[in-house]
Amino acid sequence: MADIYPEYGFDNSVSVYYYITDWSVIELKVNMARPKNPEIRSERQQQILEAARQIFGEHGLAEARMDDIALAARLSKGTLYLYYKSKDDLVVGLLEALFSQALVQLRAIIELPGLTAEARMIHYVERIVSLMESDASLLNISYEFYAVAARRPAVRDYLQTYFGEYRGLLAALLEQGKARGEYPLVDSGQAALTLVALLEGCTLLWFTDHTAVNPRQTLPVVIRQFFNGLT
Amino acid sequence: MADIYPEYGFDNSVSVYYYITDWSVIELKVNMARPKNPEIRSERQQQILEAARQIFGEHGLAEARMDDIALAARLSKGTLYLYYKSKDDLVVGLLEALFSQALVQLRAIIELPGLTAEARMIHYVERIVSLMESDASLLNISYEFYAVAARRPAVRDYLQTYFGEYRGLLAALLEQGKARGEYPLVDSGQAALTLVALLEGCTLLWFTDHTAVNPRQTLPVVIRQFFNGLT
Amino acid sequence: MADIYPEYGFDNSVSVYYYITDWSVIELKVNMARPKNPEIRSERQQQILEAARQIFGEHGLAEARMDDIALAARLSKGTLYLYYKSKDDLVVGLLEALFSQALVQLRAIIELPGLTAEARMIHYVERIVSLMESDASLLNISYEFYAVAARRPAVRDYLQTYFGEYRGLLAALLEQGKARGEYPLVDSGQAALTLVALLEGCTLLWFTDHTAVNPRQTLPVVIRQFFNGLT
Amino acid sequence: MADIYPEYGFDNSVSVYYYITDWSVIELKVNMARPKNPEIRSERQQQILEAARQIFGEHGLAEARMDDIALAARLSKGTLYLYYKSKDDLVVGLLEALFSQALVQLRAIIELPGLTAEARMIHYVERIVSLMESDASLLNISYEFYAVAARRPAVRDYLQTYFGEYRGLLAALLEQGKARGEYPLVDSGQAALTLVALLEGCTLLWFTDHTAVNPRQTLPVVIRQFFNGLT
DNA sequence: AATGAATGAGGGTTCATTCAT
DNA sequence: AATGAATGAACCCTCATTCAT
């Protein structure tokens, strides 16, 4: 490709001149102004959160730099501060965004008709594992948040809510199976706790040693053991 | 004894020549680097590690300041660097110190005579919980290390070894019970993985929400469920 | 003009697609990284180099503090690092700036018409002496660079180039006089070396003892001696 | 060589045990106490100065560390301060030691009988070049001192004295030749200045570019040119 | 709305110097 | 006389945040 000479106009436009020869030139004038509509705010926030997830996941909450996030979001550093008033604010924003979506899968599965509780769980962990495998940074960030929970009330509160809901949903799932007579269950709350612990524990083992634990194999086995133990 | 002629080399060594006769000589080259007083050395390292555990646990690995660690160790900042050549080095030093001691309890319990596997596990978790309750920073630091494992090979490797040994010890414990006919166990390796996952999972739930989970109650229950599930 | 669809890439680029028809499209990928305002950039660099020259000259390369340079440049310390990525980088930047300008005088004098070589040299040293007298730090820095050349390849390379050019220019000047029959000269390269040595040697003597050597008197005398020696 | 086990006694002795086998051992007990005599002081100072020359030459005055000098001197850091009360003091000590010896060669040559002044000079530069070639750090340190002269009166004063004596000796040498009628010389002081400048200038050119200037060839040529110019 | 130049407090690390043994 | 453990001031560099344009 021949040389390209962009020229920045005062009207948020870029004129790109493509000099085929010295005297023949293609001019493309492009209005660079992004669409102004009320959704800008949420679009930018998405953009930033996505960048934050990537960078925080890669470097950790403390070591990640706002510059890097701005670069990944294709925005200037200053613009970040139009949408999040501090790095801390961004951390909490990401926390909320991530964990508010985390249980969507589980809720969907609970609403599926006609499956045993065990089948639902197997189904669920398959989806979770796929998600985690598709983006390693998700797990990284989770542990970042766990580590930080002890020091930051906002994070701890959010995680408390999250795990509370998590256990509540699993208890509901187990109640379904109990109502259908799949197993005699004494305390579905206690069992839900055990289930969450198993899932989180296996995930930790996988996280610290990808070679020693294969979640696609291990988790279904563990789930089945769990349900066998109930009867 | 004949005359001895020491010669001082440039490499902190002394070459000692022992002239048996004029023409026959024994040369002994000895490194004179007097071992830096090993008592002081290990005392200071302990002092620093203790301070590091406290400060890292309180503020997190990244946010902790070397000044604070020096203060907590009642040493000057410069002295820290006589024993650990960087903050990173100190982090790894602490990691090794902590996790190398973590399994001592478990090993001791395995060697106790005449208990069922279940009783041993109940015993073990009681001790662990006591330990964690006595110093909250222990758990904080653990999660710091987990979070950092993804980015730092040295940490990841250490954790891999740690969890590998952990599972190995639990498998050995389960084999003991199996040999005594306490339960029919197919795969003690798989069961050990489940056990570690349960323990770690419950710990995480407790860590994120001290009000929702009481490990003194929960862990024994979970252990019993586990052993019931085996039969 | 047909519709234009810009697409924002992750690399600060915009791909502009010009759909001539549905199936034929011109793609122009343009780097949108707006050139960091080049005026400000060069202005700041000048500002910083000027301050660096002053402070390095006053305190020496190693003893000079970045704080002082920032103060002298009326900028914050952080700003220094926007333009030079380290103290080392600044040292090399100053080296290049100083020595690239050092020979401008000599080139100008060589291009003056109608003077004997001797007259040109007299003229040249007068200017040089004026320059050095007007700012003592110039000489200081030169000797800093000489001292550092042995340890830093970047500095050594630059000085080699500088002295190479210096000798080349003087050789050219001497060739001019030779061509005009002012003196029978065998080897203008060797003579140029002698000339540079004389100038640098006298400068050193002056530098170490301002009272013993007066360059305004000494250098012309030495130059005349040199040319007398040629015949 | 088999393993050697040194043991440090309380009486400044080292016992070296050479275990030929487990039961047969050679013991060499060596008194490590260095001889206590009134010359200790000057011996240590020599030791330290030698180390300082090496390390300062290698790293520069500012970048050299007292630790390195202590190591090179095979002494502890504390001992350095028994003989020189500060790094600065050591710098000045080295300066004096080096430059007080620098003119010994020249004085010796002046006192040789029956040579022309030119022959003496040729002789002298040969020795000087040999000296510089044998230990590159000598030149390095010289330029360190030149660079520092502007900021430190003690250094400047010493260099002034040195160059003053240097010129005086060369003037005396030239007077000898003049007295013998080797050349008609108007001002031997001025000629001595020229000579020093030539020597120092050539040395600088060699120092900054070892490939462009070969002092063994260049200096004799320059000397001869100088004497030719006198007649 | 967006930019990016500028800031400056803060942290990790170094190293000359001291001093108890 | 000699040691080396300890100190702490100093310095380079980073990076979250601000603000004029």
Tab-separated table of C-alpha atoms in Angstrom, chain D:
chain	number	residue	atom	x	y	z
D	1	MET	CA	40.914	-32.560	46.143
D	2	ALA	CA	38.828	-34.037	48.920
D	3	ASP	CA	36.615	-31.940	51.148
D	4	ILE	CA	38.344	-29.463	53.387
D	5	TYR	CA	36.940	-28.450	56.726
D	6	PRO	CA	38.344	-25.228	58.114
D	7	GLU	CA	37.705	-24.406	61.723
D	8	TYR	CA	38.066	-20.939	63.132
D	9	GLY	CA	39.765	-20.814	66.510
D	10	PHE	CA	39.630	-18.086	69.115
D	11	ASP	CA	43.309	-17.284	68.727
D	12	ASN	CA	43.183	-15.897	65.229
D	13	SER	CA	44.072	-19.257	63.862
D	14	VAL	CA	42.482	-21.467	61.286
D	15	SER	CA	42.767	-25.184	61.559
D	16	VAL	CA	42.355	-26.867	58.236
D	17	TYR	CA	41.421	-30.517	58.363
D	18	TYR	CA	42.001	-32.551	55.265
D	19	TYR	CA	40.133	-35.799	55.606
D	20	ILE	CA	42.019	-38.212	53.425
D	21	THR	CA	39.703	-40.892	54.702
D	22	ASP	CA	37.221	-40.878	57.546
D	23	TRP	CA	39.884	-41.807	60.028
D	24	SER	CA	43.013	-40.241	58.650
D	25	VAL	CA	43.247	-36.496	58.604
D	26	ILE	CA	45.873	-33.888	58.012
D	27	GLU	CA	45.553	-30.908	60.297
D	28	LEU	CA	47.180	-27.644	59.405
D	29	LYS	CA	46.852	-24.983	62.028
D	30	VAL	CA	47.725	-21.615	60.618
D	31	ASN	CA	48.005	-18.423	62.568
D	32	MET	CA	46.043	-15.970	60.501
D	33	ALA	CA	47.073	-12.923	62.524
D	34	ARG	CA	48.923	-10.729	60.177
D	35	PRO	CA	52.272	-9.448	61.399
D	36	LYS	CA	51.952	-6.633	63.891
D	37	ASN	CA	54.559	-4.054	63.197
D	38	PRO	CA	54.718	-0.338	62.706
D	39	GLU	CA	54.455	-0.751	58.962
D	40	ILE	CA	50.969	-2.168	59.184
D	41	ARG	CA	49.460	1.205	58.624
D	42	SER	CA	51.259	1.897	55.401
D	43	GLU	CA	50.791	-1.668	54.241
D	44	ARG	CA	47.036	-1.424	54.699
D	45	GLN	CA	46.944	1.944	53.017
D	46	GLN	CA	48.797	0.519	50.042
D	47	GLN	CA	46.391	-2.387	49.976
D	48	ILE	CA	43.432	-0.052	50.028
D	49	LEU	CA	44.837	2.370	47.487
D	50	GLU	CA	45.567	-0.460	45.120
D	51	ALA	CA	42.009	-1.695	45.476
D	52	ALA	CA	40.660	1.821	45.099
D	53	ARG	CA	42.610	2.351	41.913
D	54	GLN	CA	41.234	-0.838	40.487
D	55	ILE	CA	37.626	-0.241	41.466
D	56	PHE	CA	37.525	3.501	40.811
D	57	GLY	CA	39.091	2.859	37.442
D	58	GLU	CA	36.561	0.228	36.627
D	59	HIS	CA	33.393	1.927	37.822
D	60	GLY	CA	34.197	5.613	38.121
D	61	LEU	CA	34.541	7.631	41.286
D	62	ALA	CA	30.844	8.103	41.910
D	63	GLU	CA	29.625	4.663	40.894
D	64	ALA	CA	32.305	2.735	42.774
D	65	ARG	CA	31.081	1.288	46.039
D	66	MET	CA	33.025	1.062	49.255
D	67	ASP	CA	31.945	-2.575	49.478
D	68	ASP	CA	33.700	-3.360	46.249
D	69	ILE	CA	36.847	-1.606	47.332
D	70	ALA	CA	36.812	-3.475	50.638
D	71	LEU	CA	36.370	-6.747	48.794
D	72	ALA	CA	39.164	-5.977	46.379
D	73	ALA	CA	41.398	-5.002	49.307
D	74	ARG	CA	40.512	-8.210	51.112
D	75	LEU	CA	39.444	-6.176	54.108
D	76	SER	CA	36.162	-5.530	55.777
D	77	LYS	CA	34.275	-2.381	55.047
D	78	GLY	CA	34.837	-1.187	58.575
D	79	THR	CA	38.595	-1.478	58.224
D	80	LEU	CA	38.581	0.917	55.294
D	81	TYR	CA	37.362	3.583	57.671
D	82	LEU	CA	40.255	2.957	60.010
D	83	TYR	CA	42.578	4.241	57.331
D	84	TYR	CA	40.476	6.716	55.384
D	85	LYS	CA	37.825	8.643	57.137
D	86	SER	CA	35.465	8.855	54.167
D	87	LYS	CA	35.106	7.929	50.544
D	88	ASP	CA	36.115	11.450	49.693
D	89	ASP	CA	39.233	11.078	51.726
D	90	LEU	CA	40.065	7.932	49.844
D	91	VAL	CA	39.545	9.664	46.535
D	92	VAL	CA	41.954	12.401	47.473
D	93	GLY	CA	44.380	9.847	48.858
D	94	LEU	CA	44.388	8.005	45.582
D	95	LEU	CA	44.762	11.231	43.637
D	96	GLU	CA	47.852	12.128	45.635
D	97	ALA	CA	49.337	8.672	45.379
D	98	LEU	CA	48.848	8.492	41.638
D	99	PHE	CA	49.984	11.934	40.620
D	100	SER	CA	52.905	12.057	43.008
D	101	GLN	CA	54.352	9.094	41.151
D	102	ALA	CA	53.396	10.247	37.695
D	103	LEU	CA	56.418	12.443	37.096
D	104	VAL	CA	59.016	10.086	38.479
D	105	GLN	CA	59.643	8.707	35.001
D	106	LEU	CA	60.145	12.123	33.528
D	107	ARG	CA	62.575	13.185	36.248
D	108	ALA	CA	64.592	10.031	35.735
D	109	ILE	CA	64.855	10.648	32.028
D	110	ILE	CA	65.925	14.224	32.473
D	111	GLU	CA	68.791	13.041	34.579
D	112	LEU	CA	70.014	10.575	31.977
D	113	PRO	CA	73.269	11.850	30.519
D	114	GLY	CA	74.093	12.407	26.875
D	115	LEU	CA	70.823	12.412	24.962
D	116	THR	CA	69.230	15.047	22.806
D	117	ALA	CA	66.011	16.548	24.079
D	118	GLU	CA	64.107	14.880	21.258
D	119	ALA	CA	65.524	11.478	22.131
D	120	ARG	CA	64.591	11.996	25.738
D	121	MET	CA	61.028	12.830	24.817
D	122	ILE	CA	60.726	9.821	22.541
D	123	HIS	CA	62.071	7.727	25.350
D	124	TYR	CA	59.638	9.236	27.789
D	125	VAL	CA	56.478	8.720	25.759
D	126	GLU	CA	57.462	5.110	25.148
D	127	ARG	CA	57.506	4.490	28.865
D	128	ILE	CA	54.292	6.363	29.441
D	129	VAL	CA	52.486	4.455	26.726
D	130	SER	CA	53.735	1.156	28.142
D	131	LEU	CA	52.429	2.154	31.522
D	132	MET	CA	49.016	3.105	30.220
D	133	GLU	CA	48.740	0.009	28.109
D	134	SER	CA	49.584	-2.225	31.039
D	135	ASP	CA	46.712	-0.912	33.104
D	136	ALA	CA	43.807	0.691	31.326
D	137	SER	CA	42.275	1.846	34.593
D	138	LEU	CA	45.046	4.411	34.997
D	139	LEU	CA	43.693	6.503	32.157
D	140	ASN	CA	40.114	6.016	33.267
D	141	ILE	CA	40.905	7.399	36.675
D	142	SER	CA	42.786	10.338	35.242
D	143	TYR	CA	39.718	11.472	33.367
D	144	GLU	CA	37.591	10.880	36.434
D	145	PHE	CA	39.852	13.284	38.295
D	146	TYR	CA	39.800	15.843	35.496
D	147	ALA	CA	36.014	15.731	35.457
D	148	VAL	CA	35.799	16.163	39.171
D	149	ALA	CA	38.368	18.949	39.351
D	150	ALA	CA	35.825	21.636	38.569
D	151	ARG	CA	33.783	20.791	41.637
D	152	ARG	CA	36.400	19.835	44.205
D	153	PRO	CA	39.045	22.317	45.212
D	154	ALA	CA	41.297	19.622	46.668
D	155	VAL	CA	41.371	17.823	43.340
D	156	ARG	CA	41.773	20.986	41.338
D	157	ASP	CA	44.672	22.155	43.483
D	158	TYR	CA	46.439	18.866	43.131
D	159	LEU	CA	46.015	18.850	39.374
D	160	GLN	CA	47.249	22.428	39.135
D	161	THR	CA	50.390	21.511	41.012
D	162	TYR	CA	50.827	18.420	38.881
D	163	PHE	CA	50.504	20.181	35.549
D	164	GLY	CA	52.665	23.009	36.830
D	165	GLU	CA	55.449	20.598	37.686
D	166	TYR	CA	54.925	18.732	34.452
D	167	ARG	CA	55.430	21.880	32.428
D	168	GLY	CA	58.372	22.855	34.596
D	169	LEU	CA	60.113	19.555	33.985
D	170	LEU	CA	59.518	19.704	30.260
D	171	ALA	CA	60.803	23.284	30.188
D	172	ALA	CA	63.942	22.095	31.973
D	173	LEU	CA	64.334	19.322	29.436
D	174	LEU	CA	63.980	21.789	26.593
D	175	GLU	CA	66.469	24.131	28.238
D	176	GLN	CA	68.959	21.275	28.259
D	177	GLY	CA	68.639	20.859	24.517
D	178	LYS	CA	68.803	24.605	24.001
D	179	ALA	CA	71.991	24.783	26.067
D	180	ARG	CA	73.436	22.081	23.850
D	181	GLY	CA	72.518	24.046	20.749
D	182	GLU	CA	70.125	21.517	19.365
D	183	TYR	CA	67.685	24.254	18.364
D	184	PRO	CA	67.219	27.914	18.841
D	185	LEU	CA	64.471	28.255	21.355
D	186	VAL	CA	62.848	31.489	22.299
D	187	ASP	CA	60.525	30.549	25.137
D	188	SER	CA	60.923	27.118	26.679
D	189	GLY	CA	57.943	27.741	28.982
D	190	GLN	CA	55.637	28.296	26.048
D	191	ALA	CA	57.106	25.303	24.218
D	192	ALA	CA	56.639	23.113	27.288
D	193	LEU	CA	52.982	24.090	27.373
D	194	THR	CA	52.676	23.080	23.754
D	195	LEU	CA	54.340	19.767	24.489
D	196	VAL	CA	52.055	18.937	27.404
D	197	ALA	CA	49.040	19.917	25.329
D	198	LEU	CA	50.178	17.670	22.500
D	199	LEU	CA	50.736	14.704	24.788
D	200	GLU	CA	47.491	15.150	26.671
D	201	GLY	CA	45.537	15.826	23.501
D	202	CYS	CA	46.826	12.706	21.796
D	203	THR	CA	46.091	10.692	24.901
D	204	LEU	CA	42.528	11.946	24.924
D	205	LEU	CA	42.065	11.001	21.282
D	206	TRP	CA	43.465	7.574	21.995
D	207	PHE	CA	41.301	7.239	25.073
D	208	THR	CA	38.083	8.006	23.249
D	209	ASP	CA	38.931	5.903	20.232
D	210	HIS	CA	41.529	3.178	20.600
D	211	THR	CA	41.081	2.172	16.970
D	212	ALA	CA	41.662	5.604	15.453
D	213	VAL	CA	44.883	6.468	17.278
D	214	ASN	CA	47.826	4.229	17.994
D	215	PRO	CA	49.945	6.072	20.536
D	216	ARG	CA	53.041	4.004	19.853
D	217	GLN	CA	53.060	5.324	16.301
D	218	THR	CA	51.434	8.675	16.712
D	219	LEU	CA	53.265	10.118	19.689
D	220	PRO	CA	56.814	9.737	18.263
D	221	VAL	CA	55.664	11.326	15.004
D	222	VAL	CA	54.077	14.217	16.851
D	223	ILE	CA	57.186	14.698	18.973
D	224	ARG	CA	59.400	14.848	15.911
D	225	GLN	CA	57.083	17.319	14.232
D	226	PHE	CA	57.293	19.438	17.330
D	227	PHE	CA	61.061	19.528	17.349
D	228	ASN	CA	61.177	20.149	13.621
D	229	GLY	CA	58.909	23.113	14.196
D	230	LEU	CA	61.320	24.586	16.691
D	231	THR	CA	64.154	25.024	14.270
